Amino acid sequence: MAGVNKVILVGNLGRDPEVRHLEGGASVATFSLATSESYTDRDGNRQTQTEWHNIVMWRGLATIAERYLKKGSKIYLEGKLTTRSYEKDGITRYATEVVARDMVMLDNRPEGQVGNNAYAPPTAADAPSQAQAASPAPAAAAATPDLSAAEGSNDDLPF
Amino acid sequence: MAGVNKVILVGNLGRDPEVRHLEGGASVATFSLATSESYTDRDGNRQTQTEWHNIVMWRGLATIAERYLKKGSKIYLEGKLTTRSYEKDGITRYATEVVARDMVMLDNRPEGQVGNNAYAPPTAADAPSQAQAASPAPAAAAATPDLSAAEGSNDDLPF
Amino acid sequence: MAGVNKVILVGNLGRDPEVRHLEGGASVATFSLATSESYTDRDGNRQTQTEWHNIVMWRGLATIAERYLKKGSKIYLEGKLTTRSYEKDGITRYATEVVARDMVMLDNRPEGQVGNNAYAPPTAADAPSQAQAASPAPAAAAATPDLSAAEGSNDDLPF
Amino acid sequence: MAGVNKVILVGNLGRDPEVRHLEGGASVATFSLATSESYTDRDGNRQTQTEWHNIVMWRGLATIAERYLKKGSKIYLEGKLTTRSYEKDGITRYATEVVARDMVMLDNRPEGQVGNNAYAPPTAADAPSQAQAASPAPAAAAATPDLSAAEGSNDDLPF
DNA sequence: TTTT
DNA sequence: TTTT
């Protein structure tokens, strides 16, 4: 019965994370992550293929995402694949997401950097560069909080 | 730019693989794989949560899937996440699949088993229990062959 | 500074686990795990190459190992690489071990099996087939308990 | 029989890679990689624990290591665990190494960087940031070339 | 020392 | 739709 459901990604955020603070106190961050791979096609041309992944981070990870991740941030992420179904225009659709369990920020921390721009990685000493989902075992339970219910809306999907 | 896009699953096939032999000689196997995890909920009850994954195997892996995998087979699988878009009823939909790169069969090979049933794992000595995608680097290219195009049909989606 | 240190193995135990119950109440299980891969050499002959890994399981995982794992058991294991140094015959030596974090038992549970032998996988309904290290975040701390100190002996190494 | 032997690391090189060009034309790069993890101990103090890993890269990967990796470089690495035995001072010793199969360079490529120092990541456009071991399936065979034999010396160990 |  |  027991199985393994593991996803490992290294890529860059396509946008700033969207963070929602739910009623129960939990928070969720969602964003898209691009993983690119290069290969040489039959004609010898260099090609890049990019996949976009829908990422969901809960609680502690969401807080860290909110504080430290931005459009362009490069991260290592470990999580699990989940598929939700939802209704839209009377049609059942499916959304596959990666629910994160561990995250490591991979941007270099520029020493002596001055100024501030959209791509600036954390410079503060209090920035953790590694983080885990609060509840380890109940990775299943972690996915339980119903986003749409908590927000009393059903046209408000993460992806 | 370079990234990592890796999926690791251990689970059971929900059905026998569907295998198609394309015009160019390539073959594709598709099937659903269930990964189950157990946890104890707040009331102390044992719960099982199952995720279903759409798996795609190309060429050599497809051939092995056709020969040795069946409904119920337990496998270890490594691959990458890919999302395709397709039209259905005039609506764009998305299908997320795991394109396999490596596979290991985990069913015990019953010694001296007699008879034959749907769950019988391979007993023949020629059954490889480990296999890889034919083309290593072009994992990207491996995903290129367009299934619907190759079959001249567009209502014929794997999932 | 933050990094990733992850090992994923699927293999068979070479011997029954050795389990020690330390003074503080913690327990440790150690055993060797074989991972085999097959390949065809230049002469077209089928070759098998086996690697042996020193596995360490703490606390909850140790208890499960003690109860359910035996010589021959097939498992999926996730953990991290650690290297210890120790003195032997006045010489500093190094031992590299994999400290487990998650484990899934992969042996088929034979239905209706009668009798009992060394290879029998658990048939009891209370056998968990999936388990995690008790303390999630402190994977580092989990490795802290000093085995030799706890046992007041220094010639008593796990491997 | 078939198993899985996989190591995934994200860390920094402790020194420049040592590269050797063997007689047969193959090359090998060896270096140490540090993976650090932070955790809070019982007294609430922030602690960092670092593990050092012996990395071996063959052929194509060795060439890339030689060109682009330096002391301090941050990389993602995927490989397999191998243990060699060797004699030293009449004593059999064991060395556990990670033979790389895939590598991704994680250093930011500084735009407009001037000058050159030991930590400078590749700035050239021709620097691949992702690379694979040349021979995919024969990961086993890849490890075959005997370093000491090839160099006609036995006191010349990578680690 | 495992497994096939 | 799997597995226990």
PDB file of C-alpha atoms in Angstrom, chain B:
ATOM      1  CA  MET B   1      18.939  28.541 -17.170  1.00  0.00           C
ATOM      2  CA  ALA B   2      19.627  24.901 -16.600  1.00  0.00           C
ATOM      3  CA  GLY B   3      17.377  23.199 -14.127  1.00  0.00           C
ATOM      4  CA  VAL B   4      16.261  19.941 -12.639  1.00  0.00           C
ATOM      5  CA  ASN B   5      12.918  18.293 -13.311  1.00  0.00           C
ATOM      6  CA  LYS B   6      12.744  14.958 -11.579  1.00  0.00           C
ATOM      7  CA  VAL B   7       9.922  12.744 -10.378  1.00  0.00           C
ATOM      8  CA  ILE B   8      10.404   9.600  -8.304  1.00  0.00           C
ATOM      9  CA  LEU B   9       7.432   7.302  -7.752  1.00  0.00           C
ATOM     10  CA  VAL B  10       6.811   3.913  -6.193  1.00  0.00           C
ATOM     11  CA  GLY B  11       3.310   2.628  -6.793  1.00  0.00           C
ATOM     12  CA  ASN B  12       0.963   0.240  -8.549  1.00  0.00           C
ATOM     13  CA  LEU B  13      -0.534   0.259 -12.033  1.00  0.00           C
ATOM     14  CA  GLY B  14      -4.271   0.867 -12.049  1.00  0.00           C
ATOM     15  CA  ARG B  15      -4.718  -0.925 -15.364  1.00  0.00           C
ATOM     16  CA  ASP B  16      -2.697  -2.781 -17.947  1.00  0.00           C
ATOM     17  CA  PRO B  17      -0.533  -0.406 -19.984  1.00  0.00           C
ATOM     18  CA  GLU B  18      -1.944   0.835 -23.274  1.00  0.00           C
ATOM     19  CA  VAL B  19       0.697   0.499 -25.935  1.00  0.00           C
ATOM     20  CA  ARG B  20       0.701   2.153 -29.361  1.00  0.00           C
ATOM     21  CA  HIS B  21       3.134   1.463 -32.118  1.00  0.00           C
ATOM     22  CA  LEU B  22       3.695   4.654 -34.049  1.00  0.00           C
ATOM     23  CA  GLU B  23       4.452   4.934 -37.729  1.00  0.00           C
ATOM     24  CA  GLY B  24       8.090   5.848 -37.334  1.00  0.00           C
ATOM     25  CA  GLY B  25       8.662   2.636 -35.428  1.00  0.00           C
ATOM     26  CA  ALA B  26       8.565   4.144 -31.987  1.00  0.00           C
ATOM     27  CA  SER B  27       6.151   2.849 -29.409  1.00  0.00           C
ATOM     28  CA  VAL B  28       4.502   4.502 -26.444  1.00  0.00           C
ATOM     29  CA  ALA B  29       3.007   2.975 -23.360  1.00  0.00           C
ATOM     30  CA  THR B  30       0.652   4.921 -21.124  1.00  0.00           C
ATOM     31  CA  PHE B  31      -0.919   3.961 -17.849  1.00  0.00           C
ATOM     32  CA  SER B  32      -1.991   5.298 -14.492  1.00  0.00           C
ATOM     33  CA  LEU B  33       0.094   4.728 -11.421  1.00  0.00           C
ATOM     34  CA  ALA B  34      -1.263   4.971  -7.888  1.00  0.00           C
ATOM     35  CA  THR B  35       0.918   6.123  -5.030  1.00  0.00           C
ATOM     36  CA  SER B  36      -0.669   5.678  -1.636  1.00  0.00           C
ATOM     37  CA  GLU B  37       0.366   7.065   1.679  1.00  0.00           C
ATOM     38  CA  SER B  38      -1.110   6.337   5.049  1.00  0.00           C
ATOM     39  CA  TYR B  39      -1.416   8.721   7.947  1.00  0.00           C
ATOM     40  CA  THR B  40      -3.355   9.046  11.164  1.00  0.00           C
ATOM     41  CA  ASP B  41      -5.916  11.826  11.205  1.00  0.00           C
ATOM     42  CA  ARG B  42      -6.867  14.070  14.117  1.00  0.00           C
ATOM     43  CA  ASP B  43      -9.342  11.533  15.411  1.00  0.00           C
ATOM     44  CA  GLY B  44      -6.688   8.864  15.478  1.00  0.00           C
ATOM     45  CA  ASN B  45      -8.127   7.015  12.521  1.00  0.00           C
ATOM     46  CA  ARG B  46      -5.906   5.453   9.922  1.00  0.00           C
ATOM     47  CA  GLN B  47      -6.420   7.111   6.558  1.00  0.00           C
ATOM     48  CA  THR B  48      -5.086   6.298   3.123  1.00  0.00           C
ATOM     49  CA  GLN B  49      -4.599   8.965   0.509  1.00  0.00           C
ATOM     50  CA  THR B  50      -3.986   7.920  -3.054  1.00  0.00           C
ATOM     51  CA  GLU B  51      -2.646  10.028  -5.884  1.00  0.00           C
ATOM     52  CA  TRP B  52      -2.992   8.947  -9.502  1.00  0.00           C
ATOM     53  CA  HIS B  53      -0.256   9.785 -11.976  1.00  0.00           C
ATOM     54  CA  ASN B  54      -0.356   9.648 -15.750  1.00  0.00           C
ATOM     55  CA  ILE B  55       2.736   7.806 -16.910  1.00  0.00           C
ATOM     56  CA  VAL B  56       4.233   7.820 -20.400  1.00  0.00           C
ATOM     57  CA  MET B  57       6.952   5.421 -21.503  1.00  0.00           C
ATOM     58  CA  TRP B  58       8.666   5.643 -24.876  1.00  0.00           C
ATOM     59  CA  ARG B  59      10.468   3.112 -27.046  1.00  0.00           C
ATOM     60  CA  GLY B  60      12.474   0.582 -25.078  1.00  0.00           C
ATOM     61  CA  LEU B  61      10.635   1.305 -21.883  1.00  0.00           C
ATOM     62  CA  ALA B  62       7.321   0.973 -23.731  1.00  0.00           C
ATOM     63  CA  THR B  63       8.317  -2.441 -24.979  1.00  0.00           C
ATOM     64  CA  ILE B  64       9.218  -3.579 -21.497  1.00  0.00           C
ATOM     65  CA  ALA B  65       5.989  -2.142 -20.136  1.00  0.00           C
ATOM     66  CA  GLU B  66       4.032  -4.032 -22.781  1.00  0.00           C
ATOM     67  CA  ARG B  67       5.701  -7.305 -21.940  1.00  0.00           C
ATOM     68  CA  TYR B  68       6.018  -7.213 -18.199  1.00  0.00           C
ATOM     69  CA  LEU B  69       3.718  -4.660 -16.615  1.00  0.00           C
ATOM     70  CA  LYS B  70       0.116  -5.356 -15.757  1.00  0.00           C
ATOM     71  CA  LYS B  71      -2.672  -4.002 -13.692  1.00  0.00           C
ATOM     72  CA  GLY B  72      -1.447  -4.206 -10.132  1.00  0.00           C
ATOM     73  CA  SER B  73       2.281  -4.315 -10.927  1.00  0.00           C
ATOM     74  CA  LYS B  74       4.422  -2.458  -8.431  1.00  0.00           C
ATOM     75  CA  ILE B  75       7.211  -0.344  -9.882  1.00  0.00           C
ATOM     76  CA  TYR B  76       9.833   2.250  -9.021  1.00  0.00           C
ATOM     77  CA  LEU B  77       9.887   4.955 -11.639  1.00  0.00           C
ATOM     78  CA  GLU B  78      12.009   7.991 -12.338  1.00  0.00           C
ATOM     79  CA  GLY B  79      11.016  10.579 -14.867  1.00  0.00           C
ATOM     80  CA  LYS B  80      10.152  14.181 -15.500  1.00  0.00           C
ATOM     81  CA  LEU B  81       7.037  16.303 -15.273  1.00  0.00           C
ATOM     82  CA  THR B  82       5.550  17.554 -18.501  1.00  0.00           C
ATOM     83  CA  THR B  83       2.340  19.402 -19.240  1.00  0.00           C
ATOM     84  CA  ARG B  84       0.624  19.253 -22.610  1.00  0.00           C
ATOM     85  CA  SER B  85      -2.277  21.365 -23.753  1.00  0.00           C
ATOM     86  CA  TYR B  86      -4.999  20.058 -26.019  1.00  0.00           C
ATOM     87  CA  GLU B  87      -8.389  21.113 -27.294  1.00  0.00           C
ATOM     88  CA  LYS B  88     -11.564  19.370 -26.275  1.00  0.00           C
ATOM     89  CA  ASP B  89     -15.056  20.668 -26.963  1.00  0.00           C
ATOM     90  CA  GLY B  90     -13.477  23.904 -28.051  1.00  0.00           C
ATOM     91  CA  ILE B  91     -11.817  24.328 -24.714  1.00  0.00           C
ATOM     92  CA  THR B  92      -8.104  24.264 -24.020  1.00  0.00           C
ATOM     93  CA  ARG B  93      -7.240  21.715 -21.402  1.00  0.00           C
ATOM     94  CA  TYR B  94      -4.016  20.669 -19.817  1.00  0.00           C
ATOM     95  CA  ALA B  95      -2.711  17.236 -19.053  1.00  0.00           C
ATOM     96  CA  THR B  96       0.234  16.710 -16.779  1.00  0.00           C
ATOM     97  CA  GLU B  97       2.196  13.535 -17.315  1.00  0.00           C
ATOM     98  CA  VAL B  98       5.304  11.891 -16.013  1.00  0.00           C
ATOM     99  CA  VAL B  99       7.597  10.840 -18.850  1.00  0.00           C
ATOM    100  CA  ALA B 100       9.606   7.907 -17.524  1.00  0.00           C
ATOM    101  CA  ARG B 101      13.350   7.681 -17.801  1.00  0.00           C
ATOM    102  CA  ASP B 102      14.118   4.701 -15.581  1.00  0.00           C
ATOM    103  CA  MET B 103      12.000   1.898 -14.220  1.00  0.00           C
ATOM    104  CA  VAL B 104      12.511  -0.960 -11.803  1.00  0.00           C
ATOM    105  CA  MET B 105       9.973  -3.734 -11.342  1.00  0.00           C
ATOM    106  CA  LEU B 106       9.368  -4.422  -7.682  1.00  0.00           C
ATOM    107  CA  ASP B 107       7.124  -7.448  -7.719  1.00  0.00           C
ATOM    108  CA  ASN B 108       8.571 -10.540  -6.198  1.00  0.00           C
ATOM    109  CA  ARG B 109       9.093 -13.219  -8.758  1.00  0.00           C
ATOM    110  CA  PRO B 110       7.277 -16.207  -7.375  1.00  0.00           C
ATOM    111  CA  GLU B 111       9.403 -19.288  -7.500  1.00  0.00           C
ATOM    112  CA  GLY B 112       7.662 -22.367  -8.726  1.00  0.00           C
ATOM    113  CA  GLN B 113       4.435 -20.554  -9.282  1.00  0.00           C
ATOM    114  CA  VAL B 114       1.979 -22.584 -11.299  1.00  0.00           C
ATOM    115  CA  GLY B 115      -0.825 -21.308 -13.416  1.00  0.00           C
ATOM    116  CA  ASN B 116      -1.391 -17.833 -14.659  1.00  0.00           C
ATOM    117  CA  ASN B 117      -3.410 -14.935 -13.406  1.00  0.00           C
ATOM    118  CA  ALA B 118      -3.722 -11.228 -13.877  1.00  0.00           C
ATOM    119  CA  TYR B 119      -1.323 -10.411 -11.093  1.00  0.00           C
ATOM    120  CA  ALA B 120       1.431 -12.794 -12.044  1.00  0.00           C
ATOM    121  CA  PRO B 121       4.767 -11.050 -12.271  1.00  0.00           C
ATOM    122  CA  PRO B 122       7.245 -12.227 -14.895  1.00  0.00           C
ATOM    123  CA  THR B 123       8.691 -15.622 -14.167  1.00  0.00           C
ATOM    124  CA  ALA B 124      10.816 -15.887 -17.266  1.00  0.00           C
ATOM    125  CA  ALA B 125      14.551 -15.506 -16.832  1.00  0.00           C
ATOM    126  CA  ASP B 126      14.674 -13.040 -19.675  1.00  0.00           C
ATOM    127  CA  ALA B 127      12.667 -10.448 -17.864  1.00  0.00           C
ATOM    128  CA  PRO B 128      14.772  -7.408 -17.112  1.00  0.00           C
ATOM    129  CA  SER B 129      13.768  -5.876 -13.815  1.00  0.00           C
ATOM    130  CA  GLN B 130      15.475  -2.609 -14.553  1.00  0.00           C
ATOM    131  CA  ALA B 131      15.264  -0.481 -17.662  1.00  0.00           C
ATOM    132  CA  GLN B 132      16.122   2.913 -19.020  1.00  0.00           C
ATOM    133  CA  ALA B 133      14.828   5.234 -21.653  1.00  0.00           C
ATOM    134  CA  ALA B 134      16.730   4.552 -24.865  1.00  0.00           C
ATOM    135  CA  SER B 135      17.914   8.085 -25.433  1.00  0.00           C
ATOM    136  CA  PRO B 136      19.487   9.510 -22.311  1.00  0.00           C
ATOM    137  CA  ALA B 137      20.346  13.093 -22.987  1.00  0.00           C
ATOM    138  CA  PRO B 138      17.436  13.869 -25.290  1.00  0.00           C
ATOM    139  CA  ALA B 139      14.909  13.257 -22.619  1.00  0.00           C
ATOM    140  CA  ALA B 140      13.469  16.334 -24.178  1.00  0.00           C
ATOM    141  CA  ALA B 141      13.582  14.880 -27.644  1.00  0.00           C
ATOM    142  CA  ALA B 142      12.044  11.691 -26.370  1.00  0.00           C
ATOM    143  CA  ALA B 143       8.931  13.601 -25.605  1.00  0.00           C
ATOM    144  CA  THR B 144       8.856  15.174 -29.031  1.00  0.00           C
ATOM    145  CA  PRO B 145       7.102  12.550 -31.134  1.00  0.00           C
ATOM    146  CA  ASP B 146       3.574  13.867 -31.360  1.00  0.00           C
ATOM    147  CA  LEU B 147       1.184  11.130 -30.505  1.00  0.00           C
ATOM    148  CA  SER B 148      -1.920  12.590 -32.055  1.00  0.00           C
ATOM    149  CA  ALA B 149      -0.084  13.635 -35.186  1.00  0.00           C
ATOM    150  CA  ALA B 150       1.528  10.266 -35.565  1.00  0.00           C
ATOM    151  CA  GLU B 151      -1.857   8.684 -35.396  1.00  0.00           C
ATOM    152  CA  GLY B 152      -3.612  11.219 -37.533  1.00  0.00           C
ATOM    153  CA  SER B 153      -6.229  11.828 -34.942  1.00  0.00           C
ATOM    154  CA  ASN B 154      -6.841  14.405 -32.328  1.00  0.00           C
ATOM    155  CA  ASP B 155      -9.483  12.871 -30.153  1.00  0.00           C
ATOM    156  CA  ASP B 156      -7.214  10.138 -29.142  1.00  0.00           C
ATOM    157  CA  LEU B 157      -5.453  11.330 -26.062  1.00  0.00           C
ATOM    158  CA  PRO B 158      -3.547   9.166 -23.689  1.00  0.00           C
ATOM    159  CA  PHE B 159      -5.366  10.515 -20.635  1.00  0.00           C
TER     160      PHE B 159
END
